[in-house]
């Protein structure tokens, strides 16, 4: 059943990503030109994000399921949405991601993949047991995110660590999950080639060579880990505070949060002369260019980018629907590149350490954070892995210390 369901679910995930990408191109590039503008005005994101807030707020308030999980609370891998909740999850995610919210597609894909799998399994076998249904839901999520992170194995590992699978449950889910992930990756590659749209996966085609780690870089790993823990804790607390206020008056405050994200993009564009889109969206498509074009960014520009993106990320986490992974990766990468302007740290090492440290600060998934920061760099990832491990461990331990007075994070390993 998993092998059969993996094909349509991964195809649906590919279609979802293609739709989001087309909406982004239509609203940010094609529509301004159709209205007579030469290029996209720097103020364009402001009304765009207001519309996004209105549509997202209405989907969350009016449709069953409240648009899926709340991204401010971390990466959720709980119960799959019901058939009645799937339209609300999809619409809220498309309205958020397609029009510029600073979130990624991984959380909606996990929810949609699991929900579609359970729905299809019950059609094929009406009397399916709850335990078998949970296994099929997990496999559907594996298929949906199989190629998103650049490797089906990385997507599978993310889901296993985020859900806290261990012991007998891990053994039950692992084989069907890996099967669905492998099939999903093949479907992504095939559809990307057949349609000419690409695979919509995170890839870094040009990674500068990095020498062997130095003693100074291990010092930078500690500093980066500590800074990421403080920044990540601040972003999370701000987003949770905003979430509480947004939920009191959902539609109006979601529009206000959308306007705030648009204004932050406008401020970045006007103060640096660069494209406002660098603040918008998840940053998934911009990460490779950020590393390859590092020489074109001054340290001051990177600092403004980090500040605007972090605030827009907090507002998006608190009000919109999507996943927290890719913006965290982008912020960490930008922070690492900023520090590489100082002596003792090369750009590739700073890039990788920043990704790992910021991911673990936001996700509380140490093993996944190490793999995200290293596997994406290809052969260079092996070289920088010791540095990434140090930065991730420092960030993770400090985050747990900072959160000790409150409740333990829901995604922390048990």
Short mmCIF file of C-alpha atoms in Angstrom, two decimals:
data_model
loop_
_atom_site.label_atom_id
_atom_site.label_comp_id
_atom_site.label_asym_id
_atom_site.label_seq_id
_atom_site.Cartn_x
_atom_site.Cartn_y
_atom_site.Cartn_z
CA UNK A 1 0.00 0.00 0.00
CA UNK A 2 2.83 2.40 0.85
CA UNK A 3 4.51 1.75 -2.49
CA UNK A 4 1.26 2.44 -4.34
CA UNK A 5 0.35 5.56 -2.38
CA UNK A 6 3.87 7.00 -2.62
CA UNK A 7 3.39 7.78 -6.33
CA UNK A 8 0.28 10.04 -6.23
CA UNK A 9 1.27 11.65 -2.92
CA UNK A 10 4.72 12.67 -4.15
CA UNK A 11 3.13 13.88 -7.40
CA UNK A 12 0.68 15.97 -5.36
CA UNK A 13 3.59 17.37 -3.32
CA UNK A 14 5.38 18.29 -6.55
CA UNK A 15 2.22 19.99 -7.79
CA UNK A 16 1.89 21.94 -4.54
CA UNK A 17 5.46 23.23 -4.80
CA UNK A 18 4.99 24.07 -8.48
CA UNK A 19 1.82 26.02 -7.66
CA UNK A 20 3.54 28.01 -4.91
CA UNK A 21 6.47 28.79 -7.21
CA UNK A 22 4.18 29.91 -10.04
CA UNK A 23 2.17 32.16 -7.73
CA UNK A 24 5.40 33.75 -6.49
CA UNK A 25 6.54 34.44 -10.05
CA UNK A 26 3.12 35.68 -11.14
CA UNK A 27 2.56 38.09 -8.25
CA UNK A 28 6.09 39.38 -7.80
CA UNK A 29 7.38 39.48 -11.41
CA UNK A 30 4.62 39.14 -14.02
CA UNK A 31 1.88 41.25 -12.40
CA UNK A 32 3.98 44.43 -11.93
CA UNK A 33 5.09 44.28 -15.57
CA UNK A 34 1.51 43.74 -16.71
CA UNK A 35 0.54 46.89 -14.81
CA UNK A 36 3.20 48.92 -16.65
CA UNK A 37 6.05 48.94 -14.13
CA UNK A 38 9.61 48.46 -15.30
CA UNK A 39 10.59 45.77 -12.85
CA UNK A 40 9.13 45.25 -9.39
CA UNK A 41 8.78 48.41 -7.23
CA UNK A 42 10.38 48.18 -3.81
CA UNK A 43 7.00 48.95 -2.19
CA UNK A 44 5.27 46.11 -4.04
CA UNK A 45 5.51 43.57 -1.16
CA UNK A 46 3.45 45.79 1.17
CA UNK A 47 0.04 45.36 -0.54
CA UNK A 48 0.99 41.83 -1.59
CA UNK A 49 1.54 40.75 2.02
CA UNK A 50 -1.66 42.49 3.14
CA UNK A 51 -3.61 40.34 0.68
CA UNK A 52 -1.68 37.31 1.92
CA UNK A 53 -2.66 38.12 5.50
CA UNK A 54 -6.33 38.53 4.56
CA UNK A 55 -6.51 35.23 2.66
CA UNK A 56 -4.53 33.32 5.28
CA UNK A 57 -6.56 34.74 8.14
CA UNK A 58 -9.84 33.83 6.44
CA UNK A 59 -8.64 30.30 5.67
CA UNK A 60 -7.53 29.78 9.28
CA UNK A 61 -10.72 31.22 10.76
CA UNK A 62 -13.38 29.94 8.38
CA UNK A 63 -12.16 26.49 7.28
CA UNK A 64 -11.80 23.34 9.42
CA UNK A 65 -8.38 22.58 10.86
CA UNK A 66 -7.17 26.17 11.55
CA UNK A 67 -4.83 25.98 8.57
CA UNK A 68 -2.63 23.28 10.06
CA UNK A 69 -0.04 23.50 12.83
CA UNK A 70 1.23 26.77 14.25
CA UNK A 71 4.82 27.28 13.00
CA UNK A 72 5.79 29.37 16.04
CA UNK A 73 5.52 26.17 18.10
CA UNK A 74 8.14 24.34 16.04
CA UNK A 75 8.03 21.60 13.43
CA UNK A 76 4.90 19.53 14.12
CA UNK A 77 4.64 15.86 13.16
CA UNK A 78 1.49 15.07 15.12
CA UNK A 79 -1.72 13.50 13.92
CA UNK A 80 -2.42 13.83 10.20
CA UNK A 81 -5.23 16.22 9.24
CA UNK A 82 -8.60 14.73 8.37
CA UNK A 83 -10.07 14.89 4.88
CA UNK A 84 -12.23 17.85 5.91
CA UNK A 85 -9.17 19.74 7.17
CA UNK A 86 -6.98 19.23 4.07
CA UNK A 87 -8.45 22.13 2.00
CA UNK A 88 -7.87 24.59 4.84
CA UNK A 89 -4.28 23.44 5.32
CA UNK A 90 -3.57 23.74 1.59
CA UNK A 91 -5.24 27.15 1.14
CA UNK A 92 -3.60 28.73 4.19
CA UNK A 93 -0.18 27.46 3.07
CA UNK A 94 -0.59 28.61 -0.54
CA UNK A 95 -1.79 32.06 0.56
CA UNK A 96 1.15 32.38 2.97
CA UNK A 97 3.99 30.93 0.89
CA UNK A 98 2.86 32.13 -2.52
CA UNK A 99 2.55 35.79 -1.54
CA UNK A 100 5.73 36.30 0.45
CA UNK A 101 5.48 35.10 4.06
CA UNK A 102 8.89 34.16 5.49
CA UNK A 103 8.19 30.45 5.92
CA UNK A 104 9.04 27.22 4.12
CA UNK A 105 6.88 24.51 2.52
CA UNK A 106 8.04 21.54 4.62
CA UNK A 107 5.36 21.67 7.35
CA UNK A 108 2.38 21.89 4.94
CA UNK A 109 3.89 19.08 2.87
CA UNK A 110 4.23 16.87 5.94
CA UNK A 111 0.60 17.52 6.91
CA UNK A 112 -0.79 17.16 3.39
CA UNK A 113 1.23 14.00 2.68
CA UNK A 114 0.06 12.35 5.88
CA UNK A 115 -3.56 13.43 5.46
CA UNK A 116 -3.78 12.30 1.83
CA UNK A 117 -2.19 8.96 2.70
CA UNK A 118 -4.68 8.22 5.48
CA UNK A 119 -7.61 9.32 3.33
CA UNK A 120 -6.52 7.10 0.42
CA UNK A 121 -5.78 4.16 2.73
CA UNK A 122 -9.28 4.31 4.18
CA UNK A 123 -10.76 4.35 0.70
CA UNK A 124 -8.71 1.28 -0.24
CA UNK A 125 -9.26 -0.47 3.09
CA UNK A 126 -12.18 1.01 5.09
CA UNK A 127 -11.48 -1.04 8.20
CA UNK A 128 -7.81 -0.15 8.53
CA UNK A 129 -6.59 -0.19 12.13
CA UNK A 130 -5.45 3.09 13.77
CA UNK A 131 -1.88 1.83 14.18
CA UNK A 132 -1.67 0.88 10.52
CA UNK A 133 -3.23 4.22 9.59
CA UNK A 134 -0.57 6.04 11.59
CA UNK A 135 2.14 4.09 9.76
CA UNK A 136 0.61 4.95 6.39
CA UNK A 137 0.36 8.63 7.41
CA UNK A 138 4.05 8.69 8.36
CA UNK A 139 4.96 7.09 5.03
CA UNK A 140 2.87 9.69 3.20
CA UNK A 141 4.79 12.47 4.95
CA UNK A 142 8.07 10.76 4.00
CA UNK A 143 6.99 10.71 0.34
CA UNK A 144 5.88 14.35 0.37
CA UNK A 145 9.20 15.77 1.64
CA UNK A 146 11.44 13.17 0.01
CA UNK A 147 13.27 15.49 -2.38
CA UNK A 148 12.66 18.87 -0.74
CA UNK A 149 15.91 18.94 1.26
CA UNK A 150 18.07 17.64 -1.58
CA UNK A 151 18.17 14.04 -0.34
CA UNK A 152 15.43 11.51 0.47
CA UNK A 153 17.56 10.23 3.34
CA UNK A 154 17.78 13.71 4.88
CA UNK A 155 14.01 14.17 4.66
CA UNK A 156 13.45 10.77 6.28
CA UNK A 157 15.90 11.56 9.07
CA UNK A 158 14.18 14.89 9.73
CA UNK A 159 10.82 13.20 10.21
CA UNK A 160 12.22 10.44 12.40
CA UNK A 161 13.99 12.85 14.75
CA UNK A 162 11.16 15.40 14.81
CA UNK A 163 8.57 12.75 15.70
CA UNK A 164 10.77 11.18 18.38
CA UNK A 165 10.48 7.69 16.86
CA UNK A 166 12.49 5.06 18.70
CA UNK A 167 12.54 1.37 19.52
CA UNK A 168 9.76 -0.78 18.07
CA UNK A 169 7.88 2.17 16.55
CA UNK A 170 10.98 3.23 14.63
CA UNK A 171 11.35 -0.29 13.28
CA UNK A 172 7.72 -0.32 12.13
CA UNK A 173 7.83 3.06 10.38
CA UNK A 174 11.39 3.00 9.04
CA UNK A 175 11.04 0.50 6.17
CA UNK A 176 7.75 1.77 4.70
CA UNK A 177 8.91 5.35 5.28
CA UNK A 178 12.17 4.84 3.43
CA UNK A 179 10.34 3.05 0.62
CA UNK A 180 7.91 5.94 0.24
CA UNK A 181 10.78 8.43 0.42
CA UNK A 182 12.70 6.65 -2.34
CA UNK A 183 9.64 6.43 -4.57
CA UNK A 184 8.82 10.06 -3.88
CA UNK A 185 12.31 11.17 -4.86
CA UNK A 186 12.07 9.27 -8.16
CA UNK A 187 8.69 10.88 -8.89
CA UNK A 188 10.10 14.35 -8.15
CA UNK A 189 13.02 13.77 -10.52
CA UNK A 190 10.78 12.34 -13.23
CA UNK A 191 8.19 15.11 -13.05
CA UNK A 192 10.88 17.76 -12.90
CA UNK A 193 12.47 16.42 -16.07
CA UNK A 194 9.18 15.80 -17.88
CA UNK A 195 7.67 19.20 -17.12
CA UNK A 196 10.91 21.19 -17.28
CA UNK A 197 10.04 22.82 -13.95
CA UNK A 198 12.93 21.35 -11.96
CA UNK A 199 12.66 19.42 -8.71
CA UNK A 200 12.07 22.32 -6.25
CA UNK A 201 14.67 20.87 -3.92
CA UNK A 202 17.35 22.60 -1.90
CA UNK A 203 20.59 22.36 -3.86
CA UNK A 204 23.85 24.29 -3.62
CA UNK A 205 25.50 23.78 -7.01
CA UNK A 206 28.62 25.91 -6.47
CA UNK A 207 30.27 25.53 -3.08
CA UNK A 208 33.66 27.27 -2.66
CA UNK A 209 36.51 25.05 -1.49
CA UNK A 210 37.35 25.22 2.20
CA UNK A 211 40.67 24.26 3.82
CA UNK A 212 40.97 21.99 6.83
CA UNK A 213 39.56 23.49 10.07
CA UNK A 214 41.86 25.68 12.12
CA UNK A 215 42.02 26.35 15.85
CA UNK A 216 40.60 29.83 15.25
CA UNK A 217 37.60 28.38 13.42
CA UNK A 218 36.79 26.15 16.39
CA UNK A 219 36.67 29.34 18.46
CA UNK A 220 34.30 30.84 15.90
CA UNK A 221 32.17 27.68 16.13
CA UNK A 222 31.64 28.29 19.84
CA UNK A 223 30.86 31.97 19.28
CA UNK A 224 28.46 31.23 16.42
CA UNK A 225 26.68 28.56 18.43
CA UNK A 226 26.18 30.91 21.38
CA UNK A 227 24.98 33.78 19.17
CA UNK A 228 22.54 31.52 17.31
CA UNK A 229 21.10 30.23 20.58
CA UNK A 230 20.42 33.77 21.80
CA UNK A 231 19.00 34.89 18.45
CA UNK A 232 16.88 31.77 17.99
CA UNK A 233 15.46 32.01 21.51
CA UNK A 234 14.59 35.66 20.91
CA UNK A 235 12.87 34.91 17.59
CA UNK A 236 10.89 32.07 19.11
CA UNK A 237 9.74 34.07 22.13
CA UNK A 238 8.74 37.03 19.94
CA UNK A 239 6.82 34.79 17.53
CA UNK A 240 4.94 33.07 20.37
CA UNK A 241 4.05 36.44 21.84
CA UNK A 242 2.77 37.65 18.47
CA UNK A 243 0.84 34.41 17.99
CA UNK A 244 -1.10 35.00 21.20
CA UNK A 245 -2.10 38.48 20.07
CA UNK A 246 -2.92 37.42 16.50
CA UNK A 247 -5.29 34.69 17.65
CA UNK A 248 -7.42 37.20 19.55
CA UNK A 249 -8.48 38.89 16.29
CA UNK A 250 -7.30 36.53 13.60
CA UNK A 251 -8.10 38.20 10.27
CA UNK A 252 -7.26 41.83 11.13
CA UNK A 253 -4.03 41.04 12.96
CA UNK A 254 -2.85 38.64 10.25
CA UNK A 255 -3.25 41.48 7.74
CA UNK A 256 -1.26 43.74 10.09
CA UNK A 257 1.51 41.11 10.34
CA UNK A 258 1.54 40.87 6.56
CA UNK A 259 1.93 44.64 6.29
CA UNK A 260 4.79 44.48 8.79
CA UNK A 261 6.62 41.87 6.69
CA UNK A 262 6.11 43.97 3.55
CA UNK A 263 7.40 47.13 5.25
CA UNK A 264 10.50 45.28 6.46
CA UNK A 265 11.20 44.16 2.89
CA UNK A 266 10.72 47.75 1.70
CA UNK A 267 13.11 49.10 4.36
CA UNK A 268 15.76 46.59 3.34
CA UNK A 269 15.44 47.45 -0.35
CA UNK A 270 15.55 51.21 0.22
CA UNK A 271 18.46 51.10 2.69
CA UNK A 272 20.71 48.71 0.76
CA UNK A 273 19.67 49.09 -2.88
CA UNK A 274 19.13 45.33 -3.17
CA UNK A 275 15.98 43.37 -4.05
CA UNK A 276 13.20 43.31 -1.46
CA UNK A 277 12.60 39.62 -2.28
CA UNK A 278 15.71 38.72 -0.28
CA UNK A 279 13.69 39.41 2.87
CA UNK A 280 10.56 37.64 1.59
CA UNK A 281 9.81 33.95 1.21
CA UNK A 282 11.71 31.07 2.79
CA UNK A 283 15.18 31.84 1.40
CA UNK A 284 15.40 28.33 -0.04
CA UNK A 285 16.09 29.52 -3.58
CA UNK A 286 18.45 32.31 -2.48
CA UNK A 287 20.79 30.31 -0.28
CA UNK A 288 23.05 29.07 -3.08
CA UNK A 289 23.34 32.57 -4.50
CA UNK A 290 24.06 33.99 -1.07
CA UNK A 291 27.15 31.79 -0.80
CA UNK A 292 28.25 32.09 -4.43
CA UNK A 293 27.85 35.90 -4.47
CA UNK A 294 29.22 36.53 -0.98
CA UNK A 295 31.72 39.05 -2.35
CA UNK A 296 28.88 41.33 -3.50
CA UNK A 297 27.50 41.71 0.04
CA UNK A 298 29.12 44.07 2.50
CA UNK A 299 29.03 43.24 6.19
CA UNK A 300 26.63 46.16 6.76
CA UNK A 301 24.25 44.88 4.06
CA UNK A 302 24.28 41.41 5.60
CA UNK A 303 23.51 42.83 9.04
CA UNK A 304 20.52 44.77 7.70
CA UNK A 305 19.36 41.66 5.86
CA UNK A 306 19.62 39.54 9.03
CA UNK A 307 17.70 42.08 11.11
CA UNK A 308 14.88 42.56 8.60
CA UNK A 309 14.62 38.85 7.78
CA UNK A 310 14.60 37.86 11.48
CA UNK A 311 11.78 40.29 12.30
CA UNK A 312 9.81 39.23 9.22
CA UNK A 313 10.40 35.59 10.20
CA UNK A 314 9.03 36.24 13.70
CA UNK A 315 5.92 37.93 12.31
CA UNK A 316 5.37 35.12 9.82
CA UNK A 317 5.80 32.43 12.47
CA UNK A 318 3.25 34.12 14.68
CA UNK A 319 0.55 34.74 12.06
CA UNK A 320 0.96 32.68 8.88
CA UNK A 321 1.17 28.99 7.98
CA UNK A 322 4.27 27.19 6.78
CA UNK A 323 7.46 25.60 8.06
CA UNK A 324 10.33 27.06 10.12
CA UNK A 325 13.33 25.29 8.55
CA UNK A 326 14.42 27.25 5.49
CA UNK A 327 14.27 30.79 6.97
CA UNK A 328 16.32 29.53 9.92
CA UNK A 329 18.88 28.09 7.50
CA UNK A 330 19.01 31.36 5.56
CA UNK A 331 19.48 33.48 8.69
CA UNK A 332 22.23 31.19 9.97
CA UNK A 333 23.97 31.22 6.59
CA UNK A 334 23.83 35.04 6.43
CA UNK A 335 25.19 35.31 9.98
CA UNK A 336 28.07 32.96 9.18
CA UNK A 337 28.94 34.92 6.04
CA UNK A 338 28.86 38.16 8.03
CA UNK A 339 31.39 36.81 10.53
CA UNK A 340 33.58 35.54 7.70
CA UNK A 341 34.46 39.18 7.00
CA UNK A 342 36.49 39.00 10.22
CA UNK A 343 39.87 37.27 10.50
CA UNK A 344 40.11 33.52 11.10
CA UNK A 345 36.92 32.31 9.40
CA UNK A 346 36.39 31.41 5.74
CA UNK A 347 33.02 31.87 4.06
CA UNK A 348 32.12 28.20 3.52
CA UNK A 349 32.87 27.23 7.11
CA UNK A 350 30.92 30.19 8.48
CA UNK A 351 28.04 29.42 6.12
CA UNK A 352 27.81 25.80 7.30
CA UNK A 353 28.24 26.54 11.02
CA UNK A 354 25.62 29.27 10.88
CA UNK A 355 23.08 26.96 9.24
CA UNK A 356 23.60 24.21 11.80
CA UNK A 357 23.58 26.48 14.84
CA UNK A 358 20.49 28.45 13.80
CA UNK A 359 18.56 25.34 12.74
CA UNK A 360 19.06 23.65 16.10
CA UNK A 361 18.15 26.88 17.90
CA UNK A 362 14.79 26.95 16.10
CA UNK A 363 14.05 23.24 15.64
CA UNK A 364 15.72 21.60 18.68
CA UNK A 365 16.82 18.74 16.38
CA UNK A 366 20.63 18.41 16.75
CA UNK A 367 21.30 15.48 14.42
CA UNK A 368 19.11 16.85 11.64
CA UNK A 369 20.78 20.26 12.01
CA UNK A 370 24.24 18.75 11.55
CA UNK A 371 23.11 16.84 8.46
CA UNK A 372 21.35 19.86 6.94
CA UNK A 373 24.49 21.95 7.29
CA UNK A 374 26.89 19.35 5.91
CA UNK A 375 25.17 17.11 3.34
CA UNK A 376 24.08 20.13 1.32
CA UNK A 377 27.71 21.16 0.81
CA UNK A 378 28.71 17.96 -0.95
CA UNK A 379 32.35 16.98 -0.48
CA UNK A 380 33.07 20.23 1.39
CA UNK A 381 30.57 19.18 4.04
CA UNK A 382 32.89 16.42 5.25
CA UNK A 383 35.63 18.97 5.83
CA UNK A 384 33.51 21.35 7.86
CA UNK A 385 31.55 18.71 9.78
CA UNK A 386 33.66 18.93 12.99
CA UNK A 387 33.09 22.69 13.11
CA UNK A 388 29.35 22.27 12.49
CA UNK A 389 29.08 19.69 15.28
CA UNK A 390 30.70 22.06 17.76
CA UNK A 391 28.46 24.98 16.80
CA UNK A 392 25.32 22.82 16.90
CA UNK A 393 26.13 21.33 20.32
CA UNK A 394 26.93 24.73 21.83
CA UNK A 395 23.72 26.22 20.42
CA UNK A 396 21.56 23.27 21.51
CA UNK A 397 22.87 23.13 25.08
CA UNK A 398 22.56 26.89 25.52
CA UNK A 399 19.01 26.90 24.14
CA UNK A 400 17.98 24.24 26.66
CA UNK A 401 19.59 26.29 29.44
CA UNK A 402 17.77 29.43 28.34
CA UNK A 403 14.43 27.60 28.23
CA UNK A 404 14.85 25.76 31.53
CA UNK A 405 12.50 28.04 33.56
CA UNK A 406 9.67 27.38 31.05
CA UNK A 407 8.16 24.30 29.51
CA UNK A 408 10.42 21.86 27.72
CA UNK A 409 10.27 22.21 23.92
CA UNK A 410 7.81 19.81 22.34
CA UNK A 411 10.30 18.69 19.70
CA UNK A 412 13.18 17.92 22.07
CA UNK A 413 14.35 14.29 21.87
CA UNK A 414 12.83 12.08 24.54
#
